Short mmCIF file of the N, C-alpha and C atoms (twelve columns), coordinates in Angstrom:
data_MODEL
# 
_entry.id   MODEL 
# 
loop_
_atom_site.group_PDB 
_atom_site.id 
_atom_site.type_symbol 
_atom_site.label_atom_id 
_atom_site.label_alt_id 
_atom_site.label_comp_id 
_atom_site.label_asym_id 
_atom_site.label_seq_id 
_atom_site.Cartn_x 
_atom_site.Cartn_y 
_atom_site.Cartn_z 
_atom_site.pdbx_PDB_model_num 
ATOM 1   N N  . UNK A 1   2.491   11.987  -54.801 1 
ATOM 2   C CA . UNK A 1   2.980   11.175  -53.711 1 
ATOM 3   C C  . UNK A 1   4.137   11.881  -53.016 1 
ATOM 4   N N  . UNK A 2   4.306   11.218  -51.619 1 
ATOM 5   C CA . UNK A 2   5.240   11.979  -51.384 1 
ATOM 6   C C  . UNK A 2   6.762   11.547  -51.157 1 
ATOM 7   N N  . UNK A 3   7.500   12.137  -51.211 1 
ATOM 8   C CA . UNK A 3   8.806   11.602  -51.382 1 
ATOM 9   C C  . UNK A 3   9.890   11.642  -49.866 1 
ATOM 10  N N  . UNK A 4   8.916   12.222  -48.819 1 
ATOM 11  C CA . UNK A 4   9.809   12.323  -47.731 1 
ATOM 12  C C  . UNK A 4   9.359   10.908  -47.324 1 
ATOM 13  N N  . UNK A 5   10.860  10.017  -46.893 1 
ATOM 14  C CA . UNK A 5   10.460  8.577   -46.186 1 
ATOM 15  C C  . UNK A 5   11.575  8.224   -45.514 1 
ATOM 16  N N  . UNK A 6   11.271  7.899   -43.969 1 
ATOM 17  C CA . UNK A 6   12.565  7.690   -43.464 1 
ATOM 18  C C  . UNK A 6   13.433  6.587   -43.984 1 
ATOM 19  N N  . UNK A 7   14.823  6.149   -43.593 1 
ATOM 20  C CA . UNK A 7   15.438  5.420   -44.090 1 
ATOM 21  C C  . UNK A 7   15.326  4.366   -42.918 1 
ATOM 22  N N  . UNK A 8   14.993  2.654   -42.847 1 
ATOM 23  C CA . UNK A 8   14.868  2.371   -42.042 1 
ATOM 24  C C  . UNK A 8   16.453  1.513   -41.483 1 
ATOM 25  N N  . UNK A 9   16.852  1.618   -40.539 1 
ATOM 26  C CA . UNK A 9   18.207  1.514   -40.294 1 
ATOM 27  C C  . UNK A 9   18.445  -0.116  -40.117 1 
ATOM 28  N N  . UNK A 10  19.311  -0.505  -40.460 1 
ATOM 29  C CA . UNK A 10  20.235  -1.809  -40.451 1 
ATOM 30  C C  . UNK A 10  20.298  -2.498  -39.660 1 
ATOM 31  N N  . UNK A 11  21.033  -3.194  -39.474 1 
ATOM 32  C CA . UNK A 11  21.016  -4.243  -38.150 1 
ATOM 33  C C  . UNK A 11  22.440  -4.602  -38.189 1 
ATOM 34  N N  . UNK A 12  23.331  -4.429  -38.234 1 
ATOM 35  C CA . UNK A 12  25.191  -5.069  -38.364 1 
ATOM 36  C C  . UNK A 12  25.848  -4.366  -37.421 1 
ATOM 37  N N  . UNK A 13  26.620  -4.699  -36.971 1 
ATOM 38  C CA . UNK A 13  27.556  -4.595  -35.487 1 
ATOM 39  C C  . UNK A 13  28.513  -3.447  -35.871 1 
ATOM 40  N N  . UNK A 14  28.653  -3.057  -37.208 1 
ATOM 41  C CA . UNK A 14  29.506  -1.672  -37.430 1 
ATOM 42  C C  . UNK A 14  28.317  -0.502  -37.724 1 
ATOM 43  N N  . UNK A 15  27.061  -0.608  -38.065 1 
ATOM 44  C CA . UNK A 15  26.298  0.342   -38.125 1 
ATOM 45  C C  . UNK A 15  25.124  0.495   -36.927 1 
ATOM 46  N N  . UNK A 16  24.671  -0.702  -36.724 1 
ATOM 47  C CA . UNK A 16  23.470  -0.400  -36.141 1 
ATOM 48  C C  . UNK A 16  22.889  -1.480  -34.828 1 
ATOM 49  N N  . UNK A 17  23.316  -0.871  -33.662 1 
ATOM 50  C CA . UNK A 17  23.267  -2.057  -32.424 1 
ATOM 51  C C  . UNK A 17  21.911  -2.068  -32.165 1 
ATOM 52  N N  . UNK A 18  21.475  -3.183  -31.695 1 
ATOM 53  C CA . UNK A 18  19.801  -3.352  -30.872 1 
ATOM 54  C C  . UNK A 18  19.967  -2.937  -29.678 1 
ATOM 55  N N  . UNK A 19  18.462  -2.811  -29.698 1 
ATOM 56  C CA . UNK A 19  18.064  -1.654  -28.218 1 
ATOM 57  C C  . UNK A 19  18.717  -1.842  -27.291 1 
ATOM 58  N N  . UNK A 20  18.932  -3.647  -27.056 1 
ATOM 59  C CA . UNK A 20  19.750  -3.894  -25.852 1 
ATOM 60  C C  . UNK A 20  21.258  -3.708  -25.479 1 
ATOM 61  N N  . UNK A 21  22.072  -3.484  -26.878 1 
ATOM 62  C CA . UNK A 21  23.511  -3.121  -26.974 1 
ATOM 63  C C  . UNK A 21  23.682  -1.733  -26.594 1 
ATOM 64  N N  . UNK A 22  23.184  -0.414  -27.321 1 
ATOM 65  C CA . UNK A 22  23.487  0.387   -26.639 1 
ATOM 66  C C  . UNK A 22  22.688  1.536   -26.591 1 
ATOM 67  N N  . UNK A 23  22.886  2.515   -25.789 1 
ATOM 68  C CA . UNK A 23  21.217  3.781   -25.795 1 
ATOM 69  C C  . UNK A 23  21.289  4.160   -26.836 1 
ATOM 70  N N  . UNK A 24  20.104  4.407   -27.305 1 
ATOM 71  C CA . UNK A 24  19.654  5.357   -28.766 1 
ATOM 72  C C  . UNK A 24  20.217  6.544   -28.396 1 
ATOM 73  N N  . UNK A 25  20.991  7.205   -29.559 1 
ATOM 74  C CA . UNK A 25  20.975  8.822   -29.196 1 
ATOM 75  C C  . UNK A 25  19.926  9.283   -29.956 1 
ATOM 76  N N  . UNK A 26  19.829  10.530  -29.135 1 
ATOM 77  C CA . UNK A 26  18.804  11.741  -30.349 1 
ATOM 78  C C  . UNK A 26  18.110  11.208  -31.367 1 
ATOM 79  N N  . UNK A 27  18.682  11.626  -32.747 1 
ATOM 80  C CA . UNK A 27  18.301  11.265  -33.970 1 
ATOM 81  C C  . UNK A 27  17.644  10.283  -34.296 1 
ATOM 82  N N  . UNK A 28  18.829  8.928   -33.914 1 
ATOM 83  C CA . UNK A 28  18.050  8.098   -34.199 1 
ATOM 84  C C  . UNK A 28  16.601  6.980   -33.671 1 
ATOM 85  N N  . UNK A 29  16.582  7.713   -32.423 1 
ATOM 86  C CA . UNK A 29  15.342  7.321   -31.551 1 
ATOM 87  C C  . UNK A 29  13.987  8.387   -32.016 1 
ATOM 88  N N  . UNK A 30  14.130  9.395   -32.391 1 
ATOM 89  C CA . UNK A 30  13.217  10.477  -33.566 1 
ATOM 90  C C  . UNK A 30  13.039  9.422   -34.628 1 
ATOM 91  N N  . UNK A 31  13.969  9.125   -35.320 1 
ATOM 92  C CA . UNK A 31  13.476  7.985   -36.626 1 
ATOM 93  C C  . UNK A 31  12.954  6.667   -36.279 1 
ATOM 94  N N  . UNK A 32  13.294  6.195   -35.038 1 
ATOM 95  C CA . UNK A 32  12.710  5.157   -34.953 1 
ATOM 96  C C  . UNK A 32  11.505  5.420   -34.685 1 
ATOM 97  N N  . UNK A 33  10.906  6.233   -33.655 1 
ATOM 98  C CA . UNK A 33  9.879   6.551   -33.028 1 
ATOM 99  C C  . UNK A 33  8.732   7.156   -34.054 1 
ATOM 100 N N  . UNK A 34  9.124   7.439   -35.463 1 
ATOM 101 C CA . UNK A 34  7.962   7.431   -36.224 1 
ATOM 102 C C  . UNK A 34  7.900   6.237   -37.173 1 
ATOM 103 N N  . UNK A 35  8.466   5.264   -36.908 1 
ATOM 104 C CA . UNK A 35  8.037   4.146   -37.463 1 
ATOM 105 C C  . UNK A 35  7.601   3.175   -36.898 1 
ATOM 106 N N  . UNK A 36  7.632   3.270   -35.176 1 
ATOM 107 C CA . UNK A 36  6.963   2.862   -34.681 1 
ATOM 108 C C  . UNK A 36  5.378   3.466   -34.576 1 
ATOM 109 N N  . UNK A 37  5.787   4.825   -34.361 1 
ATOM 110 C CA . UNK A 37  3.878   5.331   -34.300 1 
ATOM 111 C C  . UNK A 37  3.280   4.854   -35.599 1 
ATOM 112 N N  . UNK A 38  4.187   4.602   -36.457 1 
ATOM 113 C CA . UNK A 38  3.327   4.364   -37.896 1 
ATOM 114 C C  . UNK A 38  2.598   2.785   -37.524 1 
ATOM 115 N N  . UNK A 39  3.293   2.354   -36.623 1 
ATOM 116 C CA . UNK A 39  3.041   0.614   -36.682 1 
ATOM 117 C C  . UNK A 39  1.933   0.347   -35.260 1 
ATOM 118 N N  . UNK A 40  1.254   1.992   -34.438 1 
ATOM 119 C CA . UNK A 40  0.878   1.882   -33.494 1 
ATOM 120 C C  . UNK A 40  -0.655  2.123   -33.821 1 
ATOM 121 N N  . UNK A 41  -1.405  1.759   -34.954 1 
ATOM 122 C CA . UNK A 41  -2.260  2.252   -35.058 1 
ATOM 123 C C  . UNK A 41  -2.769  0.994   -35.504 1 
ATOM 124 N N  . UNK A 42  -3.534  -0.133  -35.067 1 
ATOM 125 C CA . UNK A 42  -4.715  -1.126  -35.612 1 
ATOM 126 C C  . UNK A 42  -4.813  -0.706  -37.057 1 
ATOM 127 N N  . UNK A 43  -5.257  -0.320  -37.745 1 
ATOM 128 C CA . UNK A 43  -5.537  -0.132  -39.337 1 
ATOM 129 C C  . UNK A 43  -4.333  -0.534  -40.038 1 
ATOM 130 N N  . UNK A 44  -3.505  0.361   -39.380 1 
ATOM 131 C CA . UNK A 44  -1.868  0.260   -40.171 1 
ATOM 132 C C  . UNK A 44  -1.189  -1.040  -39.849 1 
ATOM 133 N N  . UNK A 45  -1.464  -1.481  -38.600 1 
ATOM 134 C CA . UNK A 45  -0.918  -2.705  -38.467 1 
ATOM 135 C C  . UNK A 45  -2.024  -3.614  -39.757 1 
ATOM 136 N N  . UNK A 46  -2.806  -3.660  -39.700 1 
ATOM 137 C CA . UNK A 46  -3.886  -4.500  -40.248 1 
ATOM 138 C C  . UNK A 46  -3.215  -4.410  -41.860 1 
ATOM 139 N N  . UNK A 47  -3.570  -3.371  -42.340 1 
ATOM 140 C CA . UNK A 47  -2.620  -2.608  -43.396 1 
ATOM 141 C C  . UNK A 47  -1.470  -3.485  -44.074 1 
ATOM 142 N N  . UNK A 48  -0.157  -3.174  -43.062 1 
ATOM 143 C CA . UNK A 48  0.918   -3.634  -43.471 1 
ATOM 144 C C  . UNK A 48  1.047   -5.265  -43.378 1 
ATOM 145 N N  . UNK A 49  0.330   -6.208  -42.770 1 
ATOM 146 C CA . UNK A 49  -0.274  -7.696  -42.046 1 
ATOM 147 C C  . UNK A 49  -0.561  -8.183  -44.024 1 
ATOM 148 N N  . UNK A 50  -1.795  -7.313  -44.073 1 
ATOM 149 C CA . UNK A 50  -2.132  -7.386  -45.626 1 
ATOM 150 C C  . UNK A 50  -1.400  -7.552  -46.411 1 
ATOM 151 N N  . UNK A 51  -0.610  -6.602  -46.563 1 
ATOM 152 C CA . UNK A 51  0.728   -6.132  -47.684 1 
ATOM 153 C C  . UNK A 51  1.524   -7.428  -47.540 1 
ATOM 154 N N  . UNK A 52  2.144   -7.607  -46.403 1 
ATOM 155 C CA . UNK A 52  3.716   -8.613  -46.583 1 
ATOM 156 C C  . UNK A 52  2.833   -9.744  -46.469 1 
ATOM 157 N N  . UNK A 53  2.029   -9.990  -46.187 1 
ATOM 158 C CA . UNK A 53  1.695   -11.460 -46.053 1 
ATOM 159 C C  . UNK A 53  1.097   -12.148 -47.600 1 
ATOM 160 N N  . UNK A 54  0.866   -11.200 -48.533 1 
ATOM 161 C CA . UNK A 54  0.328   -11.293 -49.644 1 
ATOM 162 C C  . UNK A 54  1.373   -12.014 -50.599 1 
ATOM 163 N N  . UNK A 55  0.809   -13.300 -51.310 1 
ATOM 164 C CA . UNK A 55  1.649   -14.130 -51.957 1 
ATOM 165 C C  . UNK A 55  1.521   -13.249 -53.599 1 
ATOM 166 N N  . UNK A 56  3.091   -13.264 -54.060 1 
ATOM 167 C CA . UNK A 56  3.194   -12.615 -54.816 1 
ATOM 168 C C  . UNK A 56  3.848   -11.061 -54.321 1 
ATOM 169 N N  . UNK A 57  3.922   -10.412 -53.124 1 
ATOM 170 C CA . UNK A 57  4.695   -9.916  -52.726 1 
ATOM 171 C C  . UNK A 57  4.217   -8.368  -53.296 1 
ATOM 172 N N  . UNK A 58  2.905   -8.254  -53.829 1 
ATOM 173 C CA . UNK A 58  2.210   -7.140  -53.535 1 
ATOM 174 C C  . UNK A 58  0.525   -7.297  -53.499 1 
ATOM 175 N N  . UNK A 59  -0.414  -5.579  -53.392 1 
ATOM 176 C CA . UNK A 59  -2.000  -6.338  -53.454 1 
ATOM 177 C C  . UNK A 59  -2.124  -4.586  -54.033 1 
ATOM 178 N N  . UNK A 60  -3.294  -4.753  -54.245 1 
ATOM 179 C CA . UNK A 60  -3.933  -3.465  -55.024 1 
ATOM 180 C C  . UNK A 60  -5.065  -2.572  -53.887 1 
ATOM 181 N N  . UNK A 61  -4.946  -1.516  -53.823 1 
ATOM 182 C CA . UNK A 61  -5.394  -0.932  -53.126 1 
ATOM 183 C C  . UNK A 61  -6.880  -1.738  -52.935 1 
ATOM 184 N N  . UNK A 62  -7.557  -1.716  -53.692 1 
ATOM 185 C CA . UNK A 62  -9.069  -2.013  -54.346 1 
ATOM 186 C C  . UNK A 62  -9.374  -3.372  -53.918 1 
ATOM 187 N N  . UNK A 63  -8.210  -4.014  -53.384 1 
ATOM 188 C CA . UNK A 63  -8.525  -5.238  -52.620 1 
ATOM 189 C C  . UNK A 63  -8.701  -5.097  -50.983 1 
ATOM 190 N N  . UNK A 64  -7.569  -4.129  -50.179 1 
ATOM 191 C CA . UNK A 64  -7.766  -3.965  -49.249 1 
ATOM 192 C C  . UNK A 64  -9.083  -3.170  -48.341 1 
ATOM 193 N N  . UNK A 65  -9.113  -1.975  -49.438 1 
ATOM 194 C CA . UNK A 65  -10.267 -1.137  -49.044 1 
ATOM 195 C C  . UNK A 65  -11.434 -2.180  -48.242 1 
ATOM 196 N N  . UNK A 66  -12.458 -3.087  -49.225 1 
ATOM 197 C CA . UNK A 66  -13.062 -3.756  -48.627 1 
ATOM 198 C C  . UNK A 66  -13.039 -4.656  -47.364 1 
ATOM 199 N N  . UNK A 67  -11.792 -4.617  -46.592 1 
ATOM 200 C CA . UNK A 67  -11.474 -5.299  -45.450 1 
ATOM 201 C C  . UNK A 67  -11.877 -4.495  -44.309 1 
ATOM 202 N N  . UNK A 68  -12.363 -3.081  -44.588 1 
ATOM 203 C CA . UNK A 68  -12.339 -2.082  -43.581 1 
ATOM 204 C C  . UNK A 68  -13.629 -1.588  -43.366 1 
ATOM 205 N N  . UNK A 69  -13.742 -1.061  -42.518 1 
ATOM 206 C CA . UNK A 69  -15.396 -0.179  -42.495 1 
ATOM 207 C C  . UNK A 69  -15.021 1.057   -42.618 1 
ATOM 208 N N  . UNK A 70  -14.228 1.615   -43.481 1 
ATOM 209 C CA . UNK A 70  -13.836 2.971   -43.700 1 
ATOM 210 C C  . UNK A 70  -13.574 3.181   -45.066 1 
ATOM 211 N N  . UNK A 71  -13.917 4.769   -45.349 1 
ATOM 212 C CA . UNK A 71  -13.913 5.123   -46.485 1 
ATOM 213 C C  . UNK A 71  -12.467 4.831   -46.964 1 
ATOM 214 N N  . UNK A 72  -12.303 5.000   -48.594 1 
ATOM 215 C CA . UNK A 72  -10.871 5.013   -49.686 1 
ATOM 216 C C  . UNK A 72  -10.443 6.019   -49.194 1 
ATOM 217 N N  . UNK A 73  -10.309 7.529   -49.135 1 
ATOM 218 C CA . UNK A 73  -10.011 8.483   -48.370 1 
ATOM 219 C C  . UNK A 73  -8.894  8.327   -47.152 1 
ATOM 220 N N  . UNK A 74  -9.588  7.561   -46.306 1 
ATOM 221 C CA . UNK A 74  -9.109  7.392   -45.041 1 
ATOM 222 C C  . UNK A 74  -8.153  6.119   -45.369 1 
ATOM 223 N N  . UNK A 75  -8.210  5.103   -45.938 1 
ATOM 224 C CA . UNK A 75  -7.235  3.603   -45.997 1 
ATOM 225 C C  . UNK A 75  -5.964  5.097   -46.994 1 
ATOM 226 N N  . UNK A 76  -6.331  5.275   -47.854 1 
ATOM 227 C CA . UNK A 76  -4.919  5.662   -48.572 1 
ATOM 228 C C  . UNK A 76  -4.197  6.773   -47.528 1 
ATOM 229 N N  . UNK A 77  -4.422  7.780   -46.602 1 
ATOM 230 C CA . UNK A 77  -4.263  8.158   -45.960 1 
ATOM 231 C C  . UNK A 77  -3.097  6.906   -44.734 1 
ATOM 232 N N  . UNK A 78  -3.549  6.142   -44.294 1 
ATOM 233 C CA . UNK A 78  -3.277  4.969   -43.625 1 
ATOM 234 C C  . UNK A 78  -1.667  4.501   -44.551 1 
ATOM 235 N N  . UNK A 79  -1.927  3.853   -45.533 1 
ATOM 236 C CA . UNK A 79  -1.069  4.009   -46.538 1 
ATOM 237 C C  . UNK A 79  0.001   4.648   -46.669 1 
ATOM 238 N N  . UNK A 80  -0.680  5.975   -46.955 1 
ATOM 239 C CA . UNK A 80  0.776   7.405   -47.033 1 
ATOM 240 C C  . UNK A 80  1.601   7.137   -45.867 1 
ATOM 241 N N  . UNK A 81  1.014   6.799   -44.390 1 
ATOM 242 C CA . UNK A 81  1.911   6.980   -43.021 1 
ATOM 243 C C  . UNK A 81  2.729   5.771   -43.309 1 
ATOM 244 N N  . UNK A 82  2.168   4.514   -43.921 1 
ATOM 245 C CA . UNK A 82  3.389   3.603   -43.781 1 
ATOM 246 C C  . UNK A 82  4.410   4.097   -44.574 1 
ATOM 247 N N  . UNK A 83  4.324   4.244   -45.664 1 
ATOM 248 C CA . UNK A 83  5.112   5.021   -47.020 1 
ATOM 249 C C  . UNK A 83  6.229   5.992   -46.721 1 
ATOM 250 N N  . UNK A 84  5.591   6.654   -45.599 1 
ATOM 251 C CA . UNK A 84  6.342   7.882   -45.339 1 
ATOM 252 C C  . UNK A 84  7.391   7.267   -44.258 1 
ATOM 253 N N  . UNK A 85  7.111   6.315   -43.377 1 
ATOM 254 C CA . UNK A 85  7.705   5.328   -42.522 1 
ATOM 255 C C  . UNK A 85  8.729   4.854   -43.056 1 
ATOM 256 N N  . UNK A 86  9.006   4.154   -44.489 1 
ATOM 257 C CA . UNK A 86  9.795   3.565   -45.156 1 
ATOM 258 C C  . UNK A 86  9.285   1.920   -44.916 1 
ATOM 259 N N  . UNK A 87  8.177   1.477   -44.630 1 
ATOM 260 C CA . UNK A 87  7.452   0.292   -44.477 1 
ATOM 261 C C  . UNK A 87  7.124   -0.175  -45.191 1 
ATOM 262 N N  . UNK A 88  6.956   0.360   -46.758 1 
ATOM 263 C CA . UNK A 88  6.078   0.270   -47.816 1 
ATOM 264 C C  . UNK A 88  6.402   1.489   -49.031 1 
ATOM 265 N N  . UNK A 89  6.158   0.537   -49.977 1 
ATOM 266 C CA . UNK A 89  6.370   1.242   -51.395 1 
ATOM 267 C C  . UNK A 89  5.091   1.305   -52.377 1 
ATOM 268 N N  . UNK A 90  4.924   1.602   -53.097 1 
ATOM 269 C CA . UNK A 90  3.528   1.680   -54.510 1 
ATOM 270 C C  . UNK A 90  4.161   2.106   -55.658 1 
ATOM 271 N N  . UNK A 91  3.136   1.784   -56.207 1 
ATOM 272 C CA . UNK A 91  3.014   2.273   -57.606 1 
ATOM 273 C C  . UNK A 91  1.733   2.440   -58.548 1 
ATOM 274 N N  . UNK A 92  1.410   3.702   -59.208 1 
ATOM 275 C CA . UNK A 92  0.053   3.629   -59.358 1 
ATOM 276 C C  . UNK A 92  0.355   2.989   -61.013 1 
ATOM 277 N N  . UNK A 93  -0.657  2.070   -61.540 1 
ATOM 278 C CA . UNK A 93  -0.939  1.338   -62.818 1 
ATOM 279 C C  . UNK A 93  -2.131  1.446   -62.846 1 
ATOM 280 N N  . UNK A 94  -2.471  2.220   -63.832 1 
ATOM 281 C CA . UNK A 94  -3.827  3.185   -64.241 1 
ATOM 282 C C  . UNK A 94  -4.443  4.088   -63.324 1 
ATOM 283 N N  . UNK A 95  -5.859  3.396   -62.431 1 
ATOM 284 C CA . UNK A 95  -6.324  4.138   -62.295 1 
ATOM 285 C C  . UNK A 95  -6.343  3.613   -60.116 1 
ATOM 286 N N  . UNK A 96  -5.487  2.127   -60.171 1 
ATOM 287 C CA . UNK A 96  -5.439  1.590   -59.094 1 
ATOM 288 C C  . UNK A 96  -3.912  1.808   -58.674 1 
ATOM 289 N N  . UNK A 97  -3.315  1.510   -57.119 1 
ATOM 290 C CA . UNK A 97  -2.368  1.610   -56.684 1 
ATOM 291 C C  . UNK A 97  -2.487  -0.003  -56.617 1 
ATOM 292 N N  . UNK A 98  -0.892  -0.174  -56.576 1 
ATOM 293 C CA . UNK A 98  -0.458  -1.358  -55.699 1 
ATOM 294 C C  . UNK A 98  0.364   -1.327  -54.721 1 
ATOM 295 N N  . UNK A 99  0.724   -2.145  -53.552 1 
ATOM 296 C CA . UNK A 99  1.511   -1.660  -52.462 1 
ATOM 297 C C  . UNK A 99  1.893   -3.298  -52.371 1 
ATOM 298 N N  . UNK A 100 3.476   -2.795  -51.735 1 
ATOM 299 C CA . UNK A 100 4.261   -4.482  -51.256 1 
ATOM 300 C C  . UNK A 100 5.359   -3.676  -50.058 1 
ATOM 301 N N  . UNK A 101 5.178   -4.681  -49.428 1 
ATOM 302 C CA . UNK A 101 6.423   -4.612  -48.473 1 
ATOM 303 C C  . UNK A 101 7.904   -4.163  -48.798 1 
ATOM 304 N N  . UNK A 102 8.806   -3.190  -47.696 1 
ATOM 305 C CA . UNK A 102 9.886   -3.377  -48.576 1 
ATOM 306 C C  . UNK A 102 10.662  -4.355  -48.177 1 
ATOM 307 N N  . UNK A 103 11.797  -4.793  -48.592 1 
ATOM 308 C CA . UNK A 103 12.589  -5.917  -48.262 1 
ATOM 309 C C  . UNK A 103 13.321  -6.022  -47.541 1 
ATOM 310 N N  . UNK A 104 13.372  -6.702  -46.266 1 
ATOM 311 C CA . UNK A 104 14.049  -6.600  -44.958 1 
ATOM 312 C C  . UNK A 104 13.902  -5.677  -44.208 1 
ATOM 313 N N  . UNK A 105 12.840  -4.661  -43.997 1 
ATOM 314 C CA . UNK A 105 11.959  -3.827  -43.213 1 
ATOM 315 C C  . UNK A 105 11.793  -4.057  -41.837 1 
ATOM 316 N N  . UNK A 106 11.034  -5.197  -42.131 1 
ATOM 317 C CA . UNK A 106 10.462  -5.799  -40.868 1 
ATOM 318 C C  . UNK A 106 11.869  -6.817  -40.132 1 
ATOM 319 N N  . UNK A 107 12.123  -6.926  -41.032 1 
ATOM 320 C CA . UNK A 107 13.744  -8.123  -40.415 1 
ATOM 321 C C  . UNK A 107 13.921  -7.461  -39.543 1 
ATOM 322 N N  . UNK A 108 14.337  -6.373  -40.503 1 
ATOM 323 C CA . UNK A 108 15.441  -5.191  -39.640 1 
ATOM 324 C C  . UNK A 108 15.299  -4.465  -38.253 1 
ATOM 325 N N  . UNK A 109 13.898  -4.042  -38.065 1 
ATOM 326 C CA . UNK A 109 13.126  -4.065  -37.109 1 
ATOM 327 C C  . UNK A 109 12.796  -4.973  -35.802 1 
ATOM 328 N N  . UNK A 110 12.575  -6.535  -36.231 1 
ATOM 329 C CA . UNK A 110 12.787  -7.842  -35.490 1 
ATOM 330 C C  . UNK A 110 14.226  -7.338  -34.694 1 
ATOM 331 N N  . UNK A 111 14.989  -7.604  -35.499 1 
ATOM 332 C CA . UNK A 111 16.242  -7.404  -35.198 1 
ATOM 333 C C  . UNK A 111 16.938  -6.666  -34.057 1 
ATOM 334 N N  . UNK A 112 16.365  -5.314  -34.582 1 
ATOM 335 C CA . UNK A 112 16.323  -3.784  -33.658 1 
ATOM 336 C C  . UNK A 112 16.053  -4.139  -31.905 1 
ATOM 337 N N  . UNK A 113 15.119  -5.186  -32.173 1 
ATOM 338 C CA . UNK A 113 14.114  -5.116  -30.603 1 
ATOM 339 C C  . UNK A 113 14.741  -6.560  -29.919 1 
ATOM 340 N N  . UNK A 114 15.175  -7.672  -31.096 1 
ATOM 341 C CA . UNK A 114 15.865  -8.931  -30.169 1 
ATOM 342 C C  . UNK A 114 17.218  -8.101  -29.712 1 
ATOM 343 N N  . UNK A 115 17.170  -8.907  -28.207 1 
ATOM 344 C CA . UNK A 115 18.051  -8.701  -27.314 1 
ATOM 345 C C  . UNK A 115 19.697  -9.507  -28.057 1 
ATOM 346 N N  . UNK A 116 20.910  -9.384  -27.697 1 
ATOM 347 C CA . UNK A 116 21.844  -10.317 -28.216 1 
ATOM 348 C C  . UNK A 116 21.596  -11.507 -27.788 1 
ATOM 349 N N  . UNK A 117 21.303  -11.618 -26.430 1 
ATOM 350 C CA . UNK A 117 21.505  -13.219 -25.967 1 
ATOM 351 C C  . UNK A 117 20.231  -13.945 -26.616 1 
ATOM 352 N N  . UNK A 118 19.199  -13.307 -27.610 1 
ATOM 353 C CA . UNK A 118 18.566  -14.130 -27.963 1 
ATOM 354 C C  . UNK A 118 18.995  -14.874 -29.591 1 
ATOM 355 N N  . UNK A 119 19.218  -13.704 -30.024 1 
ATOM 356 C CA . UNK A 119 19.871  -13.956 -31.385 1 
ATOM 357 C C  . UNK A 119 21.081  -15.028 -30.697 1 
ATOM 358 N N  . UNK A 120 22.351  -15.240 -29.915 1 
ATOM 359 C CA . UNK A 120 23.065  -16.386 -30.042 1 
ATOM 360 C C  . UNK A 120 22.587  -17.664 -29.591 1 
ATOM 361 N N  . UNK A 121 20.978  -17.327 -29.103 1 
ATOM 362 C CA . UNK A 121 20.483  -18.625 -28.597 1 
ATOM 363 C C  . UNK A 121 19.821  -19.073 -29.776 1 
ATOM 364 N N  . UNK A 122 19.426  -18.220 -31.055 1 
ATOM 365 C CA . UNK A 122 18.646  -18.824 -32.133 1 
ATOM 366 C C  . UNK A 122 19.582  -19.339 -32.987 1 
ATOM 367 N N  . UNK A 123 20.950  -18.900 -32.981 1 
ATOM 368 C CA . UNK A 123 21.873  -19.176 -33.676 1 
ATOM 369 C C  . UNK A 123 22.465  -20.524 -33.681 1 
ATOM 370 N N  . UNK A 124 22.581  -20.415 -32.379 1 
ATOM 371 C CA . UNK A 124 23.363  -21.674 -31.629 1 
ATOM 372 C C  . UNK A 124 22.712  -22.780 -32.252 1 
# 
């Protein structure tokens, strides 16, 4: 497996402003921008939909496969890109993988893309 995975960035007013607070520099629009391509692909969306929505908070490869008209090959492939994204974690137990969401991923992300004036209108 592989061990390169971006770090997916925060959401708090001393580290990490939403799109609408202030321009991305450089770097971190490179990191965002492959976790978005990871999330731009139907399968992977379908994919990760699977994963977090799964009660119990993971699923086994061997369950998803059959949702697809594509070979095991190609879904774990699918897989690796979220992984490598920082979208998703595994672990292999025997001879199957399991995969779960990571925790506050997607928050964090939500987050990234609400504007401020919406967050003090949900707040409010």
């Amino acid at each position: 497996m592989s061990k390169q995975e971006l770090e997916v960035i925060g959401q708090n007013a001393t580290c990490c402003p939403g799109l609408a607070s202030a321009p991305l520099d450089d770097e971190r629009a490179t990191e965002l921008a492959k976790v978005f391509k990871a999330l731009g692909d139907p399968v992977r969306l379908r994919l990760l939909s699977m994963i977090a929505s799964r009660e119990g908070g993971e699923v086994c490869v061997c369950e998803m496969t059959p949702a697809f008209d594509l070979s095991q090959p190609t879904i774990s492939h699918h897989l690796k890109l979220l992984r490598q994204a920082g979208l998703i974690d595994c672990e292999r137990r025997g001879t199957w993988v399991y995969y779960w969401a990571l925790p506050g991923v997607l928050d964090k992300l939500a987050a990234f893309l609400t504007p401020p004036r919406a967050v003090a209108e949900v707040t409010a």
